[in-house]
Amino acid sequence: MTEAEIQSRLDRLKDLRAAIGRAVVGQEAVVEQLLIGLLAGGHCLLEGVPGLGKTLLVRSLGEALHLEFRRVQFTPDLMPSDILGAEILEEDHGTGKRSFRFQPGPVFTNLLLADELNRTPPKTQAALLEAMQEKTVSYGGVTHILPKPFFVLATQNPLEQAGTYPLPEAQLDRFLLHIRVDYPTEQEEADILRQTTGNKADAVPAVIGGDDILALQGLVRDVHFSEGLLAWVTRLVRSSRPGDGAPDVIRQYVQWGAGPRAGQSLILASKARALLNGRLAATREDVLALAAPVMRHRILLSFAAEAEGRSADAVVADLLRAVPPPAG
């Protein structure tokens, strides 16, 4: 890829960010992390109380992409076949012969919005595991390949909300980033009220296509990541596991630490952040900015942490202080 092609695609990224900003007020950090997930080829889980615009944000991203977009509202009575698809019985009216044909479900798309994922029981949540990891769906002994690119952007409400089911650890680990969506500032909230209570709403233009995204994903993997940073990420992930040599805060507050996928995700996300900001080399600031979104859902806190009200983000912050980045 020539320098001109790289710059052209980076310019389209800026256009994508601006297009989403037409519909979504504020939430710059959330938008950045969503785009990082897109560039890194990973899935994202957005968490926040109802009414903060999580669904609007994902829908706006879908509108800004020249990709097929589908939304599934997860409910307690949703079945795996409602997501993956099912075999239907067809009859040839000429011969009278009957046969089964696989009818693909909504997962056969480029961008899947799994809305309120934790409102459905674990059996249905688990239906997405193969699709998220292998990007295939197996049904009736046949493996069906999903379109490229393929992303799952899921939303969930905090577990304290009534009628929610905790996501299994294996499901959580499939998400590259766990993104927290917080309340807007006072000025942002005023802008939201002004924008959503009038007659005119800005349309979100489609500015980038699937081929550009696949090319950018390939470029992300070419972004330079120094051996020093790689060694630091390795130490961070390994130090998150309680045991001999782990920092005191980890032994005290962590029951189960992050696995190797956390290191892979942190490196890829850091590379994607560098590219999103027009750089072809990742820095320790990229790693520091993404340590919490990458690791908060991959650390299982102990009873001591829950008793003291200690959050996963606080533990990750303590871990970063215990395992400082390399100098320079």
XYZ file of C-alpha atoms in Angstrom:
328
model
C 0.000 0.000 0.000
C 1.471 3.350 -1.069
C 1.700 6.391 1.180
C -1.057 8.073 -0.828
C -3.372 5.064 -0.359
C -2.630 4.968 3.357
C -3.361 8.679 3.707
C -6.563 8.338 1.688
C -7.869 5.623 3.982
C -6.829 7.568 7.091
C -8.791 10.542 5.732
C -11.842 8.297 5.391
C -11.430 7.346 9.043
C -11.654 11.024 9.941
C -14.778 11.310 7.794
C -16.234 8.278 9.604
C -15.607 9.868 12.985
C -17.203 13.111 11.836
C -20.228 11.278 10.386
C -20.932 9.528 13.686
C -20.582 12.876 15.461
C -23.543 14.209 13.476
C -25.900 11.891 15.320
C -24.096 11.309 18.627
C -23.359 14.210 20.969
C -20.166 13.857 23.009
C -18.955 10.372 23.986
C -15.667 10.962 22.126
C -13.833 8.272 24.097
C -16.600 5.738 23.404
C -16.589 6.539 19.674
C -12.802 6.219 19.584
C -12.906 2.811 21.264
C -15.621 1.600 18.876
C -13.478 2.603 15.907
C -10.470 0.905 17.493
C -12.484 -2.300 17.722
C -13.486 -1.899 14.070
C -9.879 -1.415 12.935
C -8.547 -4.243 15.078
C -11.192 -6.629 13.732
C -12.620 -7.296 17.186
C -16.009 -7.193 18.860
C -17.073 -4.583 21.417
C -19.355 -4.719 24.451
C -20.916 -1.416 25.501
C -22.231 -1.168 29.040
C -24.302 1.590 30.557
C -27.667 2.297 32.096
C -30.651 2.606 29.723
C -31.078 5.876 27.872
C -27.437 6.832 27.284
C -27.557 6.339 23.513
C -25.735 3.000 23.204
C -28.089 1.717 20.518
C -28.067 5.062 18.696
C -24.275 5.037 18.680
C -24.039 1.579 17.118
C -26.833 2.313 14.647
C -25.046 5.512 13.596
C -21.862 3.532 13.016
C -23.836 1.087 10.901
C -25.283 3.924 8.813
C -21.823 5.422 8.267
C -20.479 2.156 6.842
C -21.197 0.708 3.384
C -21.964 -2.590 5.114
C -24.983 -4.729 5.851
C -26.289 -3.926 9.332
C -28.778 -5.910 11.424
C -30.102 -5.495 14.924
C -31.345 -8.223 17.271
C -33.215 -7.273 20.436
C -32.264 -9.895 23.017
C -35.137 -10.954 25.249
C -35.662 -13.796 27.772
C -37.604 -15.875 25.236
C -35.106 -15.526 22.364
C -33.876 -18.875 20.997
C -30.472 -19.674 19.400
C -32.202 -20.353 16.058
C -33.578 -16.793 16.135
C -29.973 -15.616 15.797
C -28.180 -18.308 13.825
C -30.957 -19.503 11.529
C -32.736 -22.819 11.075
C -33.471 -25.536 8.565
C -36.846 -25.242 6.892
C -38.726 -27.965 5.033
C -39.359 -27.180 1.372
C -41.440 -29.091 -1.136
C -40.777 -29.177 -4.867
C -44.262 -28.704 -6.330
C -43.196 -30.339 -9.578
C -41.889 -33.604 -8.115
C -43.467 -33.501 -4.668
C -40.043 -34.154 -3.170
C -39.315 -32.583 0.185
C -35.919 -31.407 1.457
C -34.438 -29.248 4.183
C -32.821 -25.914 3.386
C -30.822 -23.766 5.805
C -32.367 -20.339 6.279
C -29.624 -17.976 7.563
C -30.435 -15.889 10.633
C -29.568 -12.236 11.343
C -26.001 -13.171 12.361
C -25.232 -13.450 8.639
C -24.375 -9.795 8.237
C -21.353 -7.485 8.447
C -22.335 -5.545 11.551
C -24.580 -7.176 14.145
C -26.026 -5.102 16.956
C -26.788 -7.479 19.827
C -28.983 -5.124 21.823
C -29.250 -5.807 25.581
C -27.320 -9.051 25.245
C -27.537 -9.810 28.967
C -31.347 -9.889 28.937
C -31.322 -13.346 27.360
C -30.382 -16.607 29.147
C -26.852 -18.078 28.820
C -27.967 -20.758 26.317
C -28.899 -18.102 23.784
C -25.887 -15.922 24.626
C -23.632 -18.904 23.883
C -25.083 -19.168 20.368
C -22.779 -16.295 19.389
C -19.560 -17.947 20.617
C -18.579 -19.707 17.397
C -19.650 -16.769 15.247
C -17.538 -14.333 17.270
C -14.433 -16.505 17.461
C -14.372 -18.486 14.211
C -16.665 -16.235 12.140
C -18.602 -19.311 11.096
C -21.908 -20.950 12.024
C -22.241 -24.728 12.296
C -25.732 -26.141 11.833
C -26.781 -29.698 10.997
C -23.184 -30.779 10.505
C -22.510 -28.060 7.927
C -20.244 -25.044 8.535
C -21.444 -21.762 7.040
C -18.956 -18.892 6.638
C -20.033 -15.416 7.746
C -19.521 -12.348 5.509
C -16.314 -10.304 5.763
C -15.839 -8.075 7.625
C -17.923 -9.280 10.558
C -18.399 -7.448 13.861
C -20.590 -7.948 16.885
C -21.319 -4.756 18.789
C -23.279 -5.711 21.880
C -24.920 -3.547 24.517
C -25.720 -4.558 28.062
C -27.260 -2.969 31.115
C -25.505 -3.138 34.486
C -26.194 -6.410 36.272
C -27.958 -4.561 39.073
C -30.805 -3.937 36.631
C -33.738 -6.332 37.000
C -34.060 -9.168 34.492
C -30.417 -9.472 33.474
C -28.155 -12.520 33.215
C -24.369 -12.340 33.688
C -22.403 -13.121 30.529
C -20.262 -16.293 30.798
C -16.507 -15.710 31.084
C -15.945 -17.483 27.737
C -18.389 -15.074 26.092
C -16.804 -12.007 27.682
C -13.339 -13.065 26.544
C -14.505 -12.935 22.911
C -14.974 -9.172 23.163
C -11.874 -7.170 22.287
C -13.061 -4.184 24.354
C -15.518 -3.680 27.191
C -16.577 -0.058 26.767
C -18.202 1.878 29.601
C -20.776 4.485 28.558
C -21.174 7.185 31.213
C -23.611 10.043 31.683
C -22.987 13.109 29.468
C -21.731 16.414 30.779
C -24.249 19.188 31.439
C -23.471 20.944 28.135
C -23.637 17.673 26.204
C -26.964 16.828 27.809
C -28.350 20.224 26.833
C -27.169 19.639 23.241
C -28.818 16.189 23.253
C -32.119 17.662 24.409
C -31.936 20.384 21.767
C -31.078 17.935 18.987
C -33.649 15.265 19.851
C -36.682 17.455 20.546
C -36.681 19.419 17.312
C -38.028 18.607 13.852
C -34.700 18.289 12.059
C -32.239 15.444 12.602
C -28.930 15.197 10.745
C -28.663 12.132 8.522
C -25.542 10.005 8.869
C -23.820 9.620 5.478
C -22.157 6.351 4.470
C -18.476 7.208 4.099
C -16.427 3.981 4.108
C -16.880 0.505 2.693
C -15.926 -3.052 3.517
C -12.861 -3.162 1.264
C -11.424 -0.078 2.977
C -12.042 -1.598 6.406
C -10.347 -4.875 5.464
C -7.377 -2.936 4.064
C -7.123 -0.858 7.254
C -7.287 -4.007 9.375
C -4.308 -5.339 7.429
C -2.509 -2.046 7.937
C -3.118 -2.204 11.704
C -1.073 -5.390 11.896
C 1.827 -3.614 10.169
C 1.910 -0.827 12.780
C 5.194 -1.010 14.690
C 5.068 -2.359 18.237
C 8.474 -2.351 19.914
C 9.955 -5.332 21.749
C 10.043 -3.235 24.918
C 6.296 -2.591 24.733
C 5.629 -6.244 23.936
C 7.620 -7.336 26.993
C 5.682 -4.847 29.145
C 2.305 -6.094 27.886
C 3.419 -9.658 28.606
C 4.357 -8.713 32.179
C 1.074 -6.836 32.661
C -1.062 -9.776 31.595
C 0.942 -12.339 33.548
C 0.968 -10.112 36.634
C -2.839 -9.992 36.581
C -2.913 -13.666 37.653
C -2.758 -14.335 41.394
C 0.153 -16.502 42.403
C 3.831 -16.339 43.244
C 5.353 -13.097 42.039
C 2.026 -11.324 41.507
C 1.601 -7.824 43.003
C -0.065 -7.714 46.412
C -3.189 -6.029 45.009
C -3.686 -8.913 42.578
C -3.265 -11.621 45.211
C -5.711 -9.774 47.445
C -8.434 -8.782 44.997
C -8.256 -11.105 41.968
C -9.608 -14.627 41.848
C -8.774 -15.295 38.209
C -6.497 -13.231 35.961
C -6.399 -12.448 32.250
C -5.350 -15.047 29.675
C -3.133 -14.707 26.600
C -6.038 -13.324 24.550
C -5.837 -10.195 26.717
C -2.275 -9.590 25.548
C -3.236 -10.127 21.912
C -6.170 -7.746 22.291
C -4.111 -5.069 24.046
C -1.434 -5.091 21.343
C -3.913 -5.032 18.443
C -6.052 -2.337 20.075
C -2.949 -0.210 20.772
C -1.861 -0.545 17.147
C -5.371 0.419 16.008
C -5.371 3.480 18.275
C -2.028 4.569 16.848
C -3.336 4.250 13.290
C -6.570 6.048 14.185
C -4.428 8.963 15.346
C -2.319 8.927 12.180
C 0.714 7.107 13.580
C 2.434 3.980 12.258
C 4.018 3.084 15.605
C 2.268 2.349 18.891
C 3.399 4.017 22.103
C 3.015 3.310 25.803
C 0.255 5.956 25.893
C -1.785 3.749 23.563
C -1.345 0.790 25.909
C -2.192 2.873 28.984
C -5.349 4.250 27.327
C -6.646 0.780 26.462
C -5.531 -1.331 29.429
C -8.854 -0.927 31.263
C -11.197 -1.544 28.279
C -9.178 -4.646 27.349
C -8.735 -6.128 30.836
C -11.754 -5.055 32.936
C -13.899 -7.945 31.664
C -11.093 -10.492 31.766
C -10.333 -10.213 35.483
C -12.542 -12.100 37.931
C -12.560 -10.235 41.238
C -12.411 -12.005 44.580
C -14.956 -11.816 47.380
C -12.623 -9.407 49.190
C -12.832 -6.952 46.276
C -16.622 -7.194 46.189
C -16.851 -6.740 49.950
C -14.752 -3.583 49.770
C -16.544 -2.282 46.686
C -13.375 -2.389 44.604
C -13.959 -2.285 40.855
C -12.057 -4.026 38.086
C -10.937 -0.613 36.792
C -9.403 0.211 40.173
C -7.550 -3.115 40.175
C -6.247 -2.495 36.639
C -5.067 0.977 37.705
C -3.223 -0.583 40.661
C -1.723 -3.172 38.310
C -0.402 -0.434 36.015
C 1.253 1.233 38.988
C 2.773 -2.070 40.118
C 4.078 -2.893 36.639
C 5.224 0.466 35.235
C 5.850 0.988 31.508
C 9.357 1.030 30.050
C 11.141 4.372 30.020
C 11.251 6.423 26.865
